[in-house]
Coordinates of C-alpha atoms in Angstrom, one line a residue:
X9 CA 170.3 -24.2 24.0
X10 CA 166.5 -25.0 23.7
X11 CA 167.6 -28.6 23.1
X12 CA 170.0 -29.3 25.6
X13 CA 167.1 -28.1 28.1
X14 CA 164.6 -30.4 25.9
X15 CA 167.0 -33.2 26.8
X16 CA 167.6 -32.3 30.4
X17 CA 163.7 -32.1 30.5
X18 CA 163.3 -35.3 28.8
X19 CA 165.5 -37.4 30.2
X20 CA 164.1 -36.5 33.9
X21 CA 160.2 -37.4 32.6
X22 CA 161.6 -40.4 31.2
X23 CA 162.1 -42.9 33.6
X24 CA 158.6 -41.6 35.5
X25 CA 158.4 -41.0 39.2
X26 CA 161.1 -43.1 41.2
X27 CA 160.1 -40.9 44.7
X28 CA 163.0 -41.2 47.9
X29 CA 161.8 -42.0 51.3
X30 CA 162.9 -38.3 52.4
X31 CA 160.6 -36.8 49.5
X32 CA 157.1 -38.5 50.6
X33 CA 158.2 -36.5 54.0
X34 CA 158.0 -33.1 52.3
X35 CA 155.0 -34.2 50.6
X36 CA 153.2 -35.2 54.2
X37 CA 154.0 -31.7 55.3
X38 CA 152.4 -30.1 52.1
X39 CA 150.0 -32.3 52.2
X40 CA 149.0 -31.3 55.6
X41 CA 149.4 -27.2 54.9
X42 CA 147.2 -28.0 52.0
X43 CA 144.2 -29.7 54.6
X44 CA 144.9 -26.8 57.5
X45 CA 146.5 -28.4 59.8
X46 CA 149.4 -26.7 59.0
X47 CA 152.9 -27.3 57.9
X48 CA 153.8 -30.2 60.3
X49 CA 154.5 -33.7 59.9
X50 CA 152.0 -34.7 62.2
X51 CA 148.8 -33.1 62.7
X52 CA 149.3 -30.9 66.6
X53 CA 152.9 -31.7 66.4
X54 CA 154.5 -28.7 65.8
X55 CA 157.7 -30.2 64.9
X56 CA 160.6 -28.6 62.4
X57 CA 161.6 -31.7 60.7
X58 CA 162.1 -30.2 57.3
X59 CA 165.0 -28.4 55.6
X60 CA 163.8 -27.0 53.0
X61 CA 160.5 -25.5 53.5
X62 CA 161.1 -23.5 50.5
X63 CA 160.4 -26.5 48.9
X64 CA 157.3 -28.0 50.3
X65 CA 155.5 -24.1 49.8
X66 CA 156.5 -24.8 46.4
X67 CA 154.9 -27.7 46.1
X68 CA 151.9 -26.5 48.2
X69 CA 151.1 -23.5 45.4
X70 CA 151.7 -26.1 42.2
X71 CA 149.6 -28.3 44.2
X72 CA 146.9 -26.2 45.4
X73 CA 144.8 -26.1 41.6
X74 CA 145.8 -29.8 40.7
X75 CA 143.7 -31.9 43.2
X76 CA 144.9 -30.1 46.6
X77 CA 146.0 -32.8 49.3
X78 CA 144.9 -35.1 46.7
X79 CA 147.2 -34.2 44.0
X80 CA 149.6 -36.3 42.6
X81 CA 152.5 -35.2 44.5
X82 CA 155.5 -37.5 42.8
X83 CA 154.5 -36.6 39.4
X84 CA 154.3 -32.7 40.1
X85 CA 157.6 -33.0 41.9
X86 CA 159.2 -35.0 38.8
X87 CA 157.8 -31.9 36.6
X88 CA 159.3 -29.4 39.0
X89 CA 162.5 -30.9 39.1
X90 CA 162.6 -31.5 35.4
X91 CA 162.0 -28.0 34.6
X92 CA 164.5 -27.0 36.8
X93 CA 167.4 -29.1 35.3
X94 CA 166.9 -27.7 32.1
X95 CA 167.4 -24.3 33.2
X96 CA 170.3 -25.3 35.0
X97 CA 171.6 -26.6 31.8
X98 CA 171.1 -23.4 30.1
X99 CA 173.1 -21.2 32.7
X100 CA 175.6 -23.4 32.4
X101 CA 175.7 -22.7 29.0
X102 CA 176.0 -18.6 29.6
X103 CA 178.4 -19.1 32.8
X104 CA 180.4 -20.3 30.3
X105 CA 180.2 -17.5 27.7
X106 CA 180.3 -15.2 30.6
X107 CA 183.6 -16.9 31.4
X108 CA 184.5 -16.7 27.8
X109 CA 184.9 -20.7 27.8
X110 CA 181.5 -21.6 25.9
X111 CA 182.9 -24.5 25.4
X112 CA 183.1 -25.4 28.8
X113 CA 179.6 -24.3 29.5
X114 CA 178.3 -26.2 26.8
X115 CA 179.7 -29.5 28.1
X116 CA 178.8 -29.0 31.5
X117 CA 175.9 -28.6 30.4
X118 CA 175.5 -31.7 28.4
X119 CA 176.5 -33.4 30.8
X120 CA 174.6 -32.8 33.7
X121 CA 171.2 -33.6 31.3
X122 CA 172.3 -37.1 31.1
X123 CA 174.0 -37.4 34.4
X124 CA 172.2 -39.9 36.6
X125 CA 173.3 -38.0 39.7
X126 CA 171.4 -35.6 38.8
X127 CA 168.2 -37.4 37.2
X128 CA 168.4 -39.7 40.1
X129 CA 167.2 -37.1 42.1
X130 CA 164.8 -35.2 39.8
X131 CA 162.5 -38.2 39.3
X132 CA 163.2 -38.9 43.2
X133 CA 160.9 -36.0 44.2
X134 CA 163.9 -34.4 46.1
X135 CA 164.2 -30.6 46.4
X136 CA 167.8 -31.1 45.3
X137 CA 167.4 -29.8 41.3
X138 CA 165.6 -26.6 42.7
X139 CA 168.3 -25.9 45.2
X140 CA 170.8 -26.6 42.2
X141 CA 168.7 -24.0 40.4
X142 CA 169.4 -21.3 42.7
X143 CA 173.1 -22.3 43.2
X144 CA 173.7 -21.8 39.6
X145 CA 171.6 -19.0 39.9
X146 CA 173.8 -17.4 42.2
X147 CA 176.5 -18.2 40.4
X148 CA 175.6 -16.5 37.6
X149 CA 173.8 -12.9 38.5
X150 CA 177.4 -12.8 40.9
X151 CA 179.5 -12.6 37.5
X152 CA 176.8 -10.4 35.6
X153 CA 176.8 -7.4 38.7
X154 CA 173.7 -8.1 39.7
X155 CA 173.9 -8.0 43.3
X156 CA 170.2 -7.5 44.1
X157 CA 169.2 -10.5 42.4
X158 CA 172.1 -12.7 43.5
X159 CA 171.2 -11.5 47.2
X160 CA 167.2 -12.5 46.7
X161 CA 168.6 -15.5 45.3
X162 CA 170.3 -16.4 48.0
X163 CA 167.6 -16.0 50.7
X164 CA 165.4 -18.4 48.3
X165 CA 168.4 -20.9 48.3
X166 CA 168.8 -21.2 52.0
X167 CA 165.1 -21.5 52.7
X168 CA 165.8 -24.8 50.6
X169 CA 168.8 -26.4 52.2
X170 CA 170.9 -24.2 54.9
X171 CA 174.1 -25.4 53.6
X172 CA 173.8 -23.2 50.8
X173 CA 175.9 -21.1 53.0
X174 CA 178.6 -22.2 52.0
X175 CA 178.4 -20.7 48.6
X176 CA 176.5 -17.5 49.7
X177 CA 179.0 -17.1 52.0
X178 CA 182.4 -17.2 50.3
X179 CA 180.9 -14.9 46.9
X180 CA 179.6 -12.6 50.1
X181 CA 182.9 -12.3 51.8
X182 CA 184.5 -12.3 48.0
X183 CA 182.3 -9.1 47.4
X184 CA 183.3 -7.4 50.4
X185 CA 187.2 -7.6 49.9
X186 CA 186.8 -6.3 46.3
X187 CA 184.7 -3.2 47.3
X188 CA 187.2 -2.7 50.5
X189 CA 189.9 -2.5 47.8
X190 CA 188.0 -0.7 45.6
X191 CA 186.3 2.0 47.6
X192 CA 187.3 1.7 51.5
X193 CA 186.0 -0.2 54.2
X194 CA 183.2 2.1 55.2
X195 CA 181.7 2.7 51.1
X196 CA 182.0 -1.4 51.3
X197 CA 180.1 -1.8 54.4
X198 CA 177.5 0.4 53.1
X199 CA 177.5 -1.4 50.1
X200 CA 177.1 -4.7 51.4
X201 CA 174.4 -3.8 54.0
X202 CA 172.6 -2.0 51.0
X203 CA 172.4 -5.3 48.7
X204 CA 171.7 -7.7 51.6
X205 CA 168.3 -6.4 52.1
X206 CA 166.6 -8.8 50.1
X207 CA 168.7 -11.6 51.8
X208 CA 168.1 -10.0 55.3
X209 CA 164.3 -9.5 54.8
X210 CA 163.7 -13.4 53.2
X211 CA 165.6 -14.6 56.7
X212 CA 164.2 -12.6 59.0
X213 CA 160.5 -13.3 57.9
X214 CA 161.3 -17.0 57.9
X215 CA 163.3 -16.8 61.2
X216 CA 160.5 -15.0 63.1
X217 CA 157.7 -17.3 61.6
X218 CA 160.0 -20.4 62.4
X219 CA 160.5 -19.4 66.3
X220 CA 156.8 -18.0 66.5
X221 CA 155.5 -21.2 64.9
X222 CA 157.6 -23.6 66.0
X223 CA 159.4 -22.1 68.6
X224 CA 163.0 -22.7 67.2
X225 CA 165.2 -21.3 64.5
X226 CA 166.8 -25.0 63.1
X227 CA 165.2 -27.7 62.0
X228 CA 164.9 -30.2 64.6
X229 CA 165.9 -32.6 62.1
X230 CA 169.5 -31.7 62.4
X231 CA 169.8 -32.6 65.7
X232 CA 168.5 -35.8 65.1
X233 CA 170.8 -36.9 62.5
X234 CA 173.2 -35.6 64.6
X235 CA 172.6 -38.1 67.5
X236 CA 171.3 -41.1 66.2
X237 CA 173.7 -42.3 63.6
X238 CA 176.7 -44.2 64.5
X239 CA 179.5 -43.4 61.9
X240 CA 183.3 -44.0 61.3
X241 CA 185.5 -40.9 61.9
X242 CA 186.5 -40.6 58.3
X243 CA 182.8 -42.0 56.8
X244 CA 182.1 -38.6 55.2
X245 CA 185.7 -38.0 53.6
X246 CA 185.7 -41.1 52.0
X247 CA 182.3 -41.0 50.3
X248 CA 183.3 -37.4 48.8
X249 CA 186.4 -38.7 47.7
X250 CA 184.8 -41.4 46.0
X251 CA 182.1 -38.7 44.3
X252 CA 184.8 -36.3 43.6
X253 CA 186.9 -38.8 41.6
X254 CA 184.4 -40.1 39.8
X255 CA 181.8 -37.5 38.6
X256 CA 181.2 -39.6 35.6
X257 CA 180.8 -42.4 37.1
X258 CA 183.8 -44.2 35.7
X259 CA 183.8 -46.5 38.3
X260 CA 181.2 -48.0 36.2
X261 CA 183.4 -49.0 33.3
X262 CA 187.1 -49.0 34.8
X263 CA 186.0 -50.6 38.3
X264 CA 187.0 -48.4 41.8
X265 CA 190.8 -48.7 41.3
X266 CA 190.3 -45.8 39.0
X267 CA 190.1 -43.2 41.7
X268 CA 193.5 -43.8 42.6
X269 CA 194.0 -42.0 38.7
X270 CA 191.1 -39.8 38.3
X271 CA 191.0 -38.2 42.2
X272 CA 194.3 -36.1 41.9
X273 CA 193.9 -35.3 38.1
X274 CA 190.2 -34.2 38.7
X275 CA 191.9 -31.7 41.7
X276 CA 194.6 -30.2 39.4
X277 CA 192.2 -29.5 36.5
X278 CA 189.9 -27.6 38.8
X279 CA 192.5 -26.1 40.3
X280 CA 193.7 -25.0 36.6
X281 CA 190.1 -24.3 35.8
X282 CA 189.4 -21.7 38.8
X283 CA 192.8 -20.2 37.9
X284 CA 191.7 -19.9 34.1
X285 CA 188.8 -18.2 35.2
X286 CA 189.8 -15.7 37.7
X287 CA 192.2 -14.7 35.3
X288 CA 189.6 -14.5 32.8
X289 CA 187.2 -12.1 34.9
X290 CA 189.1 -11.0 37.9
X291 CA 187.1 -9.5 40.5
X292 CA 183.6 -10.8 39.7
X293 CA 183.3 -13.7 41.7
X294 CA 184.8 -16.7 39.4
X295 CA 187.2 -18.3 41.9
X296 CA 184.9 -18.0 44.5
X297 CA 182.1 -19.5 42.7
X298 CA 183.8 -22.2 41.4
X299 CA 185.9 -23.1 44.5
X300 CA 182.2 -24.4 45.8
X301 CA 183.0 -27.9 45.6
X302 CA 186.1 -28.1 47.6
X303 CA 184.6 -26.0 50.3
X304 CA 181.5 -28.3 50.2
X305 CA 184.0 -31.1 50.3
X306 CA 185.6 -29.5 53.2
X307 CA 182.8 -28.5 55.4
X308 CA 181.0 -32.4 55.2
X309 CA 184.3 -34.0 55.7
X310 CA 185.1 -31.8 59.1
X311 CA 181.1 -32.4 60.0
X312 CA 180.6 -35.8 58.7
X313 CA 177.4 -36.4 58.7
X314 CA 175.6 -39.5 57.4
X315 CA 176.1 -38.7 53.9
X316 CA 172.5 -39.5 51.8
X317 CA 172.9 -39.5 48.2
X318 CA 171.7 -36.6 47.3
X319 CA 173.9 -34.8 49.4
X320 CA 176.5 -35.6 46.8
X321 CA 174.3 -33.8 43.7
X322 CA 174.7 -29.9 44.5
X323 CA 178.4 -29.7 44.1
X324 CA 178.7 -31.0 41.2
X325 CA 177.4 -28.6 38.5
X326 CA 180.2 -26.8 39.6
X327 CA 183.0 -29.4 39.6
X328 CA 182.2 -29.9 36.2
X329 CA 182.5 -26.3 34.9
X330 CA 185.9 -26.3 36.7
X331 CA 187.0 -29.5 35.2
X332 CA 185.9 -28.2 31.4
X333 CA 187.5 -24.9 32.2
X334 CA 190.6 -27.0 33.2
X335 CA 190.6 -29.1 29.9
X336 CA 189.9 -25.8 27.8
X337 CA 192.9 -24.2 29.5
X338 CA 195.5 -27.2 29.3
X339 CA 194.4 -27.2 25.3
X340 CA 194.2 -23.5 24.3
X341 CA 190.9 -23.5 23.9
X342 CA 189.7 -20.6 26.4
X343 CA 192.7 -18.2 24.8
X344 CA 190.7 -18.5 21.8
X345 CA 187.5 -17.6 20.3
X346 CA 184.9 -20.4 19.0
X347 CA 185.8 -19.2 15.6
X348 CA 189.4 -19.4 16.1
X349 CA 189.5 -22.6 17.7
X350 CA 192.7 -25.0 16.5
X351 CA 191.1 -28.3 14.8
X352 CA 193.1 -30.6 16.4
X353 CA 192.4 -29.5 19.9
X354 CA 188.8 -28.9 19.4
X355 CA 188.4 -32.6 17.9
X356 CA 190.6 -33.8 21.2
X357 CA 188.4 -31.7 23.5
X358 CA 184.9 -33.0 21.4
X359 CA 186.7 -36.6 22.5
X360 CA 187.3 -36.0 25.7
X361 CA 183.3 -34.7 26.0
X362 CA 182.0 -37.4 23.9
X363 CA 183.7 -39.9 26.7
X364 CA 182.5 -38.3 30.0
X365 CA 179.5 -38.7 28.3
X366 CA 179.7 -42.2 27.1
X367 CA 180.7 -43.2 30.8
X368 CA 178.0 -41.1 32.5
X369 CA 175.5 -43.4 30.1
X370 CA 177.2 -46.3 31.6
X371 CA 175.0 -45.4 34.6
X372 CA 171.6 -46.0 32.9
X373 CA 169.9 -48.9 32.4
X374 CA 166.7 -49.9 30.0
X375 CA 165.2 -52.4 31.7
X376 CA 164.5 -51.4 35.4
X377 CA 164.8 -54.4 37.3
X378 CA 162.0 -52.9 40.5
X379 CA 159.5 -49.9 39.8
X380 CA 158.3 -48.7 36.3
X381 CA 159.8 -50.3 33.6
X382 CA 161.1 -47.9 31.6
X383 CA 164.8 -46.4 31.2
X384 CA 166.1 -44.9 34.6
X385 CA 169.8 -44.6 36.6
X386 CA 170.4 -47.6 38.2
X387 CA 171.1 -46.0 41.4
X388 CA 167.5 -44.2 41.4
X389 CA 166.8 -48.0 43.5
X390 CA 163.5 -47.2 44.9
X391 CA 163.2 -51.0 46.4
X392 CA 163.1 -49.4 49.9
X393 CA 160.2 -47.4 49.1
X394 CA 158.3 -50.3 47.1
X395 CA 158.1 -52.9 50.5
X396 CA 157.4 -49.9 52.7
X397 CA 154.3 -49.1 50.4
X398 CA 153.1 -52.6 50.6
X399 CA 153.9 -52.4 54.1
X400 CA 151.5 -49.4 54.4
X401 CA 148.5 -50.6 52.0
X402 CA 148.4 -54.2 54.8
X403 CA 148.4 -52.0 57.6
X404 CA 146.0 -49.3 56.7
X405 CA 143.5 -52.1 56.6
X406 CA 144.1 -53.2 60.2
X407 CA 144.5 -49.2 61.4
X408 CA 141.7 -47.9 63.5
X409 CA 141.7 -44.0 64.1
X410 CA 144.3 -42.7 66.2
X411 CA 146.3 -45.5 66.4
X412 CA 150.0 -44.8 66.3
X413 CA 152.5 -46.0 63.9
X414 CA 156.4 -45.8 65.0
X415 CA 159.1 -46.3 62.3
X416 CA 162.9 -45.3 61.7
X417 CA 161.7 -44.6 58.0
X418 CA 159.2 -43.0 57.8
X419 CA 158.5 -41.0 54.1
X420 CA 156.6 -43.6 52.8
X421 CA 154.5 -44.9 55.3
X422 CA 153.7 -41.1 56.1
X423 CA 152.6 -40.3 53.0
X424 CA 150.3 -43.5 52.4
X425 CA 148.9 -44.3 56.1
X426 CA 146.4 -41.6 57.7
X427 CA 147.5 -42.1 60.9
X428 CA 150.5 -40.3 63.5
X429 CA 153.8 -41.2 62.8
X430 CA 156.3 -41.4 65.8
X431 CA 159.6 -40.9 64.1
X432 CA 162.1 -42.8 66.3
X433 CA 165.0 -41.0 64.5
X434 CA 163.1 -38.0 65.5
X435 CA 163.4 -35.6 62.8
X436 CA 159.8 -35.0 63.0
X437 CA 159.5 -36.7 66.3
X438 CA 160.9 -34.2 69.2
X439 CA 160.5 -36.8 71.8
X440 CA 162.5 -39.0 70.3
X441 CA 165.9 -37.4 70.0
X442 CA 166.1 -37.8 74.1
X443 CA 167.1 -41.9 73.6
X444 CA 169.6 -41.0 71.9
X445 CA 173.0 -41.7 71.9
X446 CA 172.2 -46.2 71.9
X447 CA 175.3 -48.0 73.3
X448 CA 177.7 -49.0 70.3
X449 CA 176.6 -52.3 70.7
X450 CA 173.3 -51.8 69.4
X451 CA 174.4 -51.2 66.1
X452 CA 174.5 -53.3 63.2
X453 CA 174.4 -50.6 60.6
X454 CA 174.5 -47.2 61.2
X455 CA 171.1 -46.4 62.6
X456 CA 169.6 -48.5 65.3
X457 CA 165.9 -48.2 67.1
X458 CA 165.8 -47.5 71.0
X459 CA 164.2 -50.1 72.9
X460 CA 163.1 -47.4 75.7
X461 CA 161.8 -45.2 73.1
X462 CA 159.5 -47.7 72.0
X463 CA 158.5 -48.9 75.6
X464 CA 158.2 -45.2 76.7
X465 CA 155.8 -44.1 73.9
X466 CA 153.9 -47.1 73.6
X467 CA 153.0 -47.2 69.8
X468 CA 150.5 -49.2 68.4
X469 CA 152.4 -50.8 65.6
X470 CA 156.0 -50.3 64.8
X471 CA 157.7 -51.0 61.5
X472 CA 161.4 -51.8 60.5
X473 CA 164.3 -53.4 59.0
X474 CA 165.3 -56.6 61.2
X475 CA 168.9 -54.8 61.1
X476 CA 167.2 -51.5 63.1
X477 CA 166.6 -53.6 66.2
X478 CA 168.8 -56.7 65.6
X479 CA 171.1 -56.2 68.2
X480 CA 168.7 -54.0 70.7
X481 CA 164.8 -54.0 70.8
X482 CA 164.5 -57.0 68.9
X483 CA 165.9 -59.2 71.9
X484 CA 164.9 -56.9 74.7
X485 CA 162.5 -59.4 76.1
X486 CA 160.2 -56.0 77.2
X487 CA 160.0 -55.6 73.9
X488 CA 159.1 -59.2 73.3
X489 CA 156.6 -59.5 76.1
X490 CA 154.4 -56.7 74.6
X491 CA 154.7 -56.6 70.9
X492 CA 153.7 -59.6 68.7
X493 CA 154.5 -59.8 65.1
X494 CA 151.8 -59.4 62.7
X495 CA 153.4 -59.4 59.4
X496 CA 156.6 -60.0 58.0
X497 CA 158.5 -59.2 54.3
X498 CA 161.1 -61.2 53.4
X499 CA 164.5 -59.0 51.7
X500 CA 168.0 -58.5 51.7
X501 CA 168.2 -54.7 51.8
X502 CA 171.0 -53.3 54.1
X503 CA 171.9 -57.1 55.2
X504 CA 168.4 -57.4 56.6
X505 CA 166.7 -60.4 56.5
X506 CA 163.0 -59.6 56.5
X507 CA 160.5 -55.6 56.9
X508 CA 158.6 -56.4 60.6
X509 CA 155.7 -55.1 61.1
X510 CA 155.2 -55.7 65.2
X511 CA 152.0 -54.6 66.9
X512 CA 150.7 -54.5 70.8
X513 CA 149.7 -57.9 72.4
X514 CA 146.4 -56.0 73.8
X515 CA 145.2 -55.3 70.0
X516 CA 143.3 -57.7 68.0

């Protein structure tokens, strides 16, 4: 167990810091804690824009004897993340002896240490391997009893992301029908009231600090996204189907057609899985744990929201035990102890292990093509990140203090310029969610900058990808008759054509 955490821990320090846009945003808002101004975005801007300010105090304690608001925030965040995998691994390992499928644990948990989903995100700086943690977490202290813990637990993992309701919320209602059967509605309600304290008390002190500081209860970020992406109805469903299918990324090696294959196999050996295991240990929350991913898969489809990456991650560890289970069940194995295990099905299950892992493999790369050179996922692309940076270092020479910067992405140039951001998405920016919704026609991808916004609020410089304002501010001749540009990045990324950096006509 020790070294399938080593590896998990290894493989996530490997590839060095590749940091998201959406990480250097929690790191601003540490960052700023960490100086006194508070956790904000924006210094006097008393803004929710983050989801997971369990997260960013986190980073604020490691922080706080390694440099302050001059620590090295991507590496600590790298460490964090990698420490948090390989615990992950290992309660993989005892879900699945608690399950009485240690097989299944143990390949679940090999392969989420190599699985560039999850690396991707690790070295990305996200919060998502924490919030994994605690999903697991939950997960586990659920099939051991322990009730207290799993509710503390779960108060840690919503103060991370708030959709970990839909795991707290289905073991919680899971809970409650077992005691009703077992004891009678009003013992149960007792019951349950009795081990949500530690869930109740972690809410209501970051409830009452959220309205008292902020003067709301959700992140203002949600309504942003909400409003100022354009998407298809069915966006959302067919990115999950596409993750779902292929959570070994065999896409990789057998090109897309495979999903056709993979996507209803994948569904009846989770189903077979989650059957296996409630069968297993009836009454203890297995089926509701492990049915995770398909409410997950349910909830984004009906919302569908613009789906980032690393909203794919956190179902996963799950998907994986149910597809083991699955496998374990169709070849005897989980009837059976280690000892008494048939050869011929062990060497076919050791096959079918040694091939997710082969393909997830497929999705690393030794030679890095952008960022540090050294072995990495290919999807942890941080090209983005790279031309807003250089962005950022040319325009903090020409900043003067006060001056505004306005940009649709705005991690990176947060973190690197010392100056006020105006977020025209407006997940930190409150102001900003007002111009939204843009007329379809404005769109060229799925996010586009308002051209009143900008004239309203009058920013000092503003910053994007040509295919933010192709079809709106960029040809609004209001635009054109105040803003000059004053340097430009040449690149193809999202069909763009060039980074503008515009700036007022009256500055020098």
């Amino acid at each position: 167990m020790a070294l399938v955490a080593a590896l998990a821990f290894g493989l996530r320090v490997l590839p060095g810091p590749r940091t998201i846009d959406d990480a250097f945003i929690t790191f601003r808002y540490a960052r700023n804690l960490l100086e006194g101004n508070g956790p904000v975005f924006n210094p006097g801007e008393r803004v929710l824009g983050t989801t997971t300010p369990l997260y960013m105090g986190l980073l604020t304690l490691v922080s706080l004897p390694l440099g302050g608001a001059h620590a090295p925030f991507p590496d600590i965040a790298m460490v964090i993340n990698a420490l948090a995998d390989g615990l992950t691994c290992l309660l993989l390992v005892v879900v699945g002896r608690r399950l009485r499928v240690p097989a299944a644990g143990w390949a679940a948990a090999l392969v989420w240490a190599v699985s560039p989903m999850s690396v991707t995100f690790a070295v990305g700086g996200m919060e998502t391997s924490v919030y994994i943690l605690l999903l697991v977490s939950i997960f586990y202290f659920r099939l051991q009893g322990k009730l207290y813990t799993m509710s503390f637990l779960s108060g840690l993992a919503f103060l991370c992301r708030p959709d970990a309701l839909l795991l707290i919320l289905p073991l919680w209602i899971e809970l409650f029908i077992r005691l009703v059967q077992r004891n009678g509605l009003r013992p149960a309600l007792g019951k349950i009231l009795l081990v949500s304290l530690p869930l109740a008390a972690l809410m209501f002190v970051w409830f009452g600090f959220a309205y008292g500081y902020y003067g709301t209860l959700l992140p203002h970020s949600m309504l942003a996204k909400s409003v100022a992406y354009r998407l298809d109805a069915k966006a959302g469903l067919i990115r999950l189907i596409q993750n779902y299918a292929t959570p070994f990324f065999e896409h990789l090696t057998f090109g897309t057609g495979i999903i056709l294959l993979t996507a209803p196999l994948y569904l009846f050996l989770s189903a077979i899985g989650i059957l296996s295991a409630e069968r297993v240990r009836p009454g203890e929350g297995a089926a509701a744990g492990l049915l995770f991913p398909w409410i997950y898969f349910l909830a984004f489809s009906i919302a569908n929201p613009l789906i980032f990456r690393w909203y794919l991650a956190p179902p996963l560890p799950f998907l994986l035990l149910s597809l083991f289970i699955g496998w374990t069940a169709l070849l005897g194995l989980a009837k059976s102890t280690p000892a008494g295990i048939a050869r011929k099905s062990a060497l076919l299950f050791g096959a079918i292990v040694a091939g997710c892992l082969f393909l997830s493999l497929r999705g690393w790369t030794l030679s890095p093509d952008h960022g540090p050179e050294r072995p990495a996922p290919e999807m942890a692309y941080i090209r983005l990140e790279l031309l807003y940076r250089r962005a950022a270092e040319d325009l903090q020479k020409r900043l003067l203090p006060g001056q505004v910067v306005a940009a649709g992405d705005v991690g990176v140039l947060g973190y690197f310029l010392d100056a006020p951001i105006l977020d025209t998405i407006g997940l930190n920016s409150a102001q900003s969610t007002r111009y939204y919704p843009l007329p379809e026609s404005m769109y060229v991808i799925v996010y586009a900058m308002p051209p009143d916004l900008i004239l309203d609020q009058k920013p000092d410089y503003v910053v994007l990808l040509d295919v933010y304002g192709r079809n709106g501010l960029l040809i609004d001749p209001r635009f054109q008759d105040q803003y000059r540009i004053c340097a430009q990045y040449p690149t193809d990324i999202y069909g763009s054509q060039s980074m503008l950096v515009y700036c007022r006509k009256d500055l020098p």
